[in-house]
Amino acid sequence: MKSVVWWSVGLLIGLALMALGAFGTVGNGGVLCGSEAMRPGTYCETTSYGTKSRKSYEEKRQEAIDDANAFQSGGRWITLGIGAVVAAGCGWRLVVAIRRRGRNRGSDAVTQQLPPGGHPGFAQPPGFPPPQGFAPFPQPGYRPPQGPPQR
């Protein structure tokens, strides 16, 4: 049951990646400094590993345009391809898990009928006679114990 759930989640993630690659757009045209919108004439100051950098609105805008173009040209196809591979793989494993689950449904010991002379899936070793059934109790020549029980 767990495998069916996890393969279903993987299939949904693959389909989401495919949708992002096919229909995704980057940005809304606004230029951000962190989470705040920038306007022309403003600067964005950031510190990374102790190094400060300062970029103008125009520089940040050009970076956003370059990032969008990179996604539009090759990133979309890569995202679409990765999504297709993930969706196909998880979809296939989901089908296998569902088939396996259906096949094992009636195999418990209560509903299963054993074939004569053994257990299912185990062949009789060569050179041995076929297994015999047990004789009903009491057997000829058997005498029940006599006298008081021993301690």
mmCIF file of C-alpha atoms in Angstrom:
data_model
loop_
_atom_site.group_PDB
_atom_site.id
_atom_site.type_symbol
_atom_site.label_atom_id
_atom_site.label_comp_id
_atom_site.label_asym_id
_atom_site.label_seq_id
_atom_site.Cartn_x
_atom_site.Cartn_y
_atom_site.Cartn_z
ATOM 1 C CA MET A 1 0.000 0.000 0.000
ATOM 2 C CA LYS A 2 2.843 2.378 0.855
ATOM 3 C CA SER A 3 4.501 1.873 -2.504
ATOM 4 C CA VAL A 4 1.294 2.777 -4.350
ATOM 5 C CA VAL A 5 1.093 6.058 -2.415
ATOM 6 C CA TRP A 6 4.752 6.977 -2.943
ATOM 7 C CA TRP A 7 4.737 6.141 -6.663
ATOM 8 C CA SER A 8 1.557 8.243 -7.001
ATOM 9 C CA VAL A 9 3.297 11.188 -5.324
ATOM 10 C CA GLY A 10 6.273 10.780 -7.678
ATOM 11 C CA LEU A 11 3.921 10.709 -10.662
ATOM 12 C CA LEU A 12 2.278 13.957 -9.524
ATOM 13 C CA ILE A 13 5.672 15.637 -9.073
ATOM 14 C CA GLY A 14 6.702 14.552 -12.579
ATOM 15 C CA LEU A 15 3.464 15.890 -14.058
ATOM 16 C CA ALA A 16 3.937 19.193 -12.195
ATOM 17 C CA LEU A 17 7.467 19.540 -13.619
ATOM 18 C CA MET A 18 6.121 18.855 -17.089
ATOM 19 C CA ALA A 19 3.446 21.530 -16.654
ATOM 20 C CA LEU A 20 6.035 24.017 -15.379
ATOM 21 C CA GLY A 21 8.268 23.332 -18.367
ATOM 22 C CA ALA A 22 5.427 23.568 -20.857
ATOM 23 C CA PHE A 23 3.442 26.496 -19.484
ATOM 24 C CA GLY A 24 5.714 28.174 -16.908
ATOM 25 C CA THR A 25 6.647 31.827 -17.072
ATOM 26 C CA VAL A 26 9.331 33.627 -15.158
ATOM 27 C CA GLY A 27 8.653 36.767 -13.179
ATOM 28 C CA ASN A 28 6.074 39.478 -13.530
ATOM 29 C CA GLY A 29 8.375 42.116 -14.954
ATOM 30 C CA GLY A 30 9.149 43.698 -11.590
ATOM 31 C CA VAL A 31 12.689 44.042 -10.250
ATOM 32 C CA LEU A 32 13.211 42.844 -6.701
ATOM 33 C CA CYS A 33 15.921 43.441 -4.131
ATOM 34 C CA GLY A 34 15.372 40.509 -1.803
ATOM 35 C CA SER A 35 11.615 40.686 -1.336
ATOM 36 C CA GLU A 36 11.193 44.405 -1.924
ATOM 37 C CA ALA A 37 10.367 46.026 -5.254
ATOM 38 C CA MET A 38 12.927 48.401 -6.745
ATOM 39 C CA ARG A 39 12.316 51.581 -8.731
ATOM 40 C CA PRO A 40 14.559 53.334 -11.242
ATOM 41 C CA GLY A 41 17.366 55.202 -9.501
ATOM 42 C CA THR A 42 17.516 52.887 -6.455
ATOM 43 C CA TYR A 43 20.299 50.540 -5.433
ATOM 44 C CA CYS A 44 20.298 47.050 -3.947
ATOM 45 C CA GLU A 45 22.962 46.306 -1.354
ATOM 46 C CA THR A 46 23.624 42.695 -0.374
ATOM 47 C CA THR A 47 26.198 40.956 1.795
ATOM 48 C CA SER A 48 27.320 37.431 0.999
ATOM 49 C CA TYR A 49 30.056 35.716 3.018
ATOM 50 C CA GLY A 50 31.258 39.074 4.293
ATOM 51 C CA THR A 51 31.462 40.646 0.828
ATOM 52 C CA LYS A 52 29.184 43.586 0.127
ATOM 53 C CA SER A 53 27.829 44.256 -3.333
ATOM 54 C CA ARG A 54 25.793 47.156 -4.673
ATOM 55 C CA LYS A 55 23.761 46.964 -7.868
ATOM 56 C CA SER A 56 21.608 49.562 -9.506
ATOM 57 C CA TYR A 57 18.040 49.103 -10.674
ATOM 58 C CA GLU A 58 19.222 48.798 -14.278
ATOM 59 C CA GLU A 59 21.748 46.064 -13.422
ATOM 60 C CA LYS A 60 19.161 44.057 -11.472
ATOM 61 C CA ARG A 61 16.650 44.484 -14.288
ATOM 62 C CA GLN A 62 19.154 43.167 -16.846
ATOM 63 C CA GLU A 63 19.892 40.152 -14.587
ATOM 64 C CA ALA A 64 16.158 39.381 -14.381
ATOM 65 C CA ILE A 65 15.835 39.598 -18.170
ATOM 66 C CA ASP A 66 18.859 37.325 -18.677
ATOM 67 C CA ASP A 67 17.482 34.767 -16.192
ATOM 68 C CA ALA A 68 14.097 34.768 -17.943
ATOM 69 C CA ASN A 69 15.753 34.306 -21.343
ATOM 70 C CA ALA A 70 17.838 31.403 -20.047
ATOM 71 C CA PHE A 71 14.701 29.662 -18.781
ATOM 72 C CA GLN A 72 12.815 30.390 -21.983
ATOM 73 C CA SER A 73 15.569 29.043 -24.228
ATOM 74 C CA GLY A 74 16.870 25.883 -22.566
ATOM 75 C CA GLY A 75 15.559 25.629 -19.036
ATOM 76 C CA ARG A 76 12.005 24.976 -20.154
ATOM 77 C CA TRP A 77 13.042 21.971 -22.214
ATOM 78 C CA ILE A 78 15.224 20.597 -19.438
ATOM 79 C CA THR A 79 12.391 20.963 -16.910
ATOM 80 C CA LEU A 80 9.940 19.365 -19.326
ATOM 81 C CA GLY A 81 12.333 16.472 -20.022
ATOM 82 C CA ILE A 82 13.103 15.789 -16.359
ATOM 83 C CA GLY A 83 9.386 15.887 -15.579
ATOM 84 C CA ALA A 84 8.641 13.443 -18.394
ATOM 85 C CA VAL A 85 11.301 10.992 -17.186
ATOM 86 C CA VAL A 86 10.106 11.192 -13.561
ATOM 87 C CA ALA A 87 6.435 10.829 -14.594
ATOM 88 C CA ALA A 88 7.147 7.869 -16.888
ATOM 89 C CA GLY A 89 9.279 6.045 -14.319
ATOM 90 C CA CYS A 90 6.895 6.602 -11.429
ATOM 91 C CA GLY A 91 3.892 5.791 -13.607
ATOM 92 C CA TRP A 92 5.425 2.482 -14.643
ATOM 93 C CA ARG A 93 6.323 1.571 -11.046
ATOM 94 C CA LEU A 94 2.792 2.532 -9.961
ATOM 95 C CA VAL A 95 1.301 0.125 -12.521
ATOM 96 C CA VAL A 96 3.646 -2.657 -11.345
ATOM 97 C CA ALA A 97 2.780 -2.018 -7.680
ATOM 98 C CA ILE A 98 -0.964 -2.077 -8.379
ATOM 99 C CA ARG A 99 -0.666 -5.323 -10.363
ATOM 100 C CA ARG A 100 1.446 -6.923 -7.639
ATOM 101 C CA ARG A 101 -1.046 -5.833 -4.988
ATOM 102 C CA GLY A 102 -3.937 -7.365 -6.945
ATOM 103 C CA ARG A 103 -2.045 -10.595 -7.556
ATOM 104 C CA ASN A 104 -1.245 -11.062 -3.852
ATOM 105 C CA ARG A 105 -4.760 -10.302 -2.678
ATOM 106 C CA GLY A 106 -6.030 -13.919 -2.331
ATOM 107 C CA SER A 107 -2.822 -15.627 -1.232
ATOM 108 C CA ASP A 108 -3.303 -15.858 2.537
ATOM 109 C CA ALA A 109 -3.211 -19.277 4.242
ATOM 110 C CA VAL A 110 -6.957 -19.408 4.902
ATOM 111 C CA THR A 111 -8.046 -19.092 1.270
ATOM 112 C CA GLN A 112 -5.161 -20.933 -0.322
ATOM 113 C CA GLN A 113 -5.530 -24.606 -1.254
ATOM 114 C CA LEU A 114 -2.302 -26.581 -1.102
ATOM 115 C CA PRO A 115 -1.585 -28.882 -4.014
ATOM 116 C CA PRO A 116 -1.291 -32.583 -3.188
ATOM 117 C CA GLY A 117 2.109 -33.411 -1.807
ATOM 118 C CA GLY A 118 3.564 -30.070 -0.936
ATOM 119 C CA HIS A 119 3.609 -26.361 -0.664
ATOM 120 C CA PRO A 120 3.082 -24.019 -3.609
ATOM 121 C CA GLY A 121 6.275 -22.836 -5.210
ATOM 122 C CA PHE A 122 8.399 -25.652 -3.790
ATOM 123 C CA ALA A 123 9.151 -28.670 -5.927
ATOM 124 C CA GLN A 124 9.826 -32.103 -4.450
ATOM 125 C CA PRO A 125 13.591 -32.785 -4.525
ATOM 126 C CA PRO A 126 14.610 -35.466 -7.019
ATOM 127 C CA GLY A 127 15.177 -38.956 -5.634
ATOM 128 C CA PHE A 128 12.633 -38.726 -2.826
ATOM 129 C CA PRO A 129 9.278 -40.471 -2.835
ATOM 130 C CA PRO A 130 6.189 -38.283 -2.921
ATOM 131 C CA PRO A 131 5.086 -37.220 0.559
ATOM 132 C CA GLN A 132 2.570 -39.468 2.236
ATOM 133 C CA GLY A 133 -0.322 -38.329 4.376
ATOM 134 C CA PHE A 134 -0.407 -39.166 8.080
ATOM 135 C CA ALA A 135 -2.398 -42.212 9.121
ATOM 136 C CA PRO A 136 -5.391 -41.464 11.303
ATOM 137 C CA PHE A 137 -5.002 -41.918 15.056
ATOM 138 C CA PRO A 138 -4.688 -44.657 16.397
ATOM 139 C CA GLN A 139 -2.273 -46.494 14.140
ATOM 140 C CA PRO A 140 -1.990 -50.277 14.052
ATOM 141 C CA GLY A 141 0.590 -51.446 16.564
ATOM 142 C CA TYR A 142 0.293 -48.324 18.718
ATOM 143 C CA ARG A 143 -0.555 -48.841 22.359
ATOM 144 C CA PRO A 144 -1.504 -45.894 24.522
ATOM 145 C CA PRO A 145 0.547 -45.548 27.720
ATOM 146 C CA GLN A 146 -0.732 -47.515 30.721
ATOM 147 C CA GLY A 147 -0.700 -46.520 34.373
ATOM 148 C CA PRO A 148 -0.386 -43.246 36.169
ATOM 149 C CA PRO A 149 1.299 -40.312 34.402
ATOM 150 C CA GLN A 150 5.010 -39.978 35.037
ATOM 151 C CA ARG A 151 6.413 -36.839 36.574
#
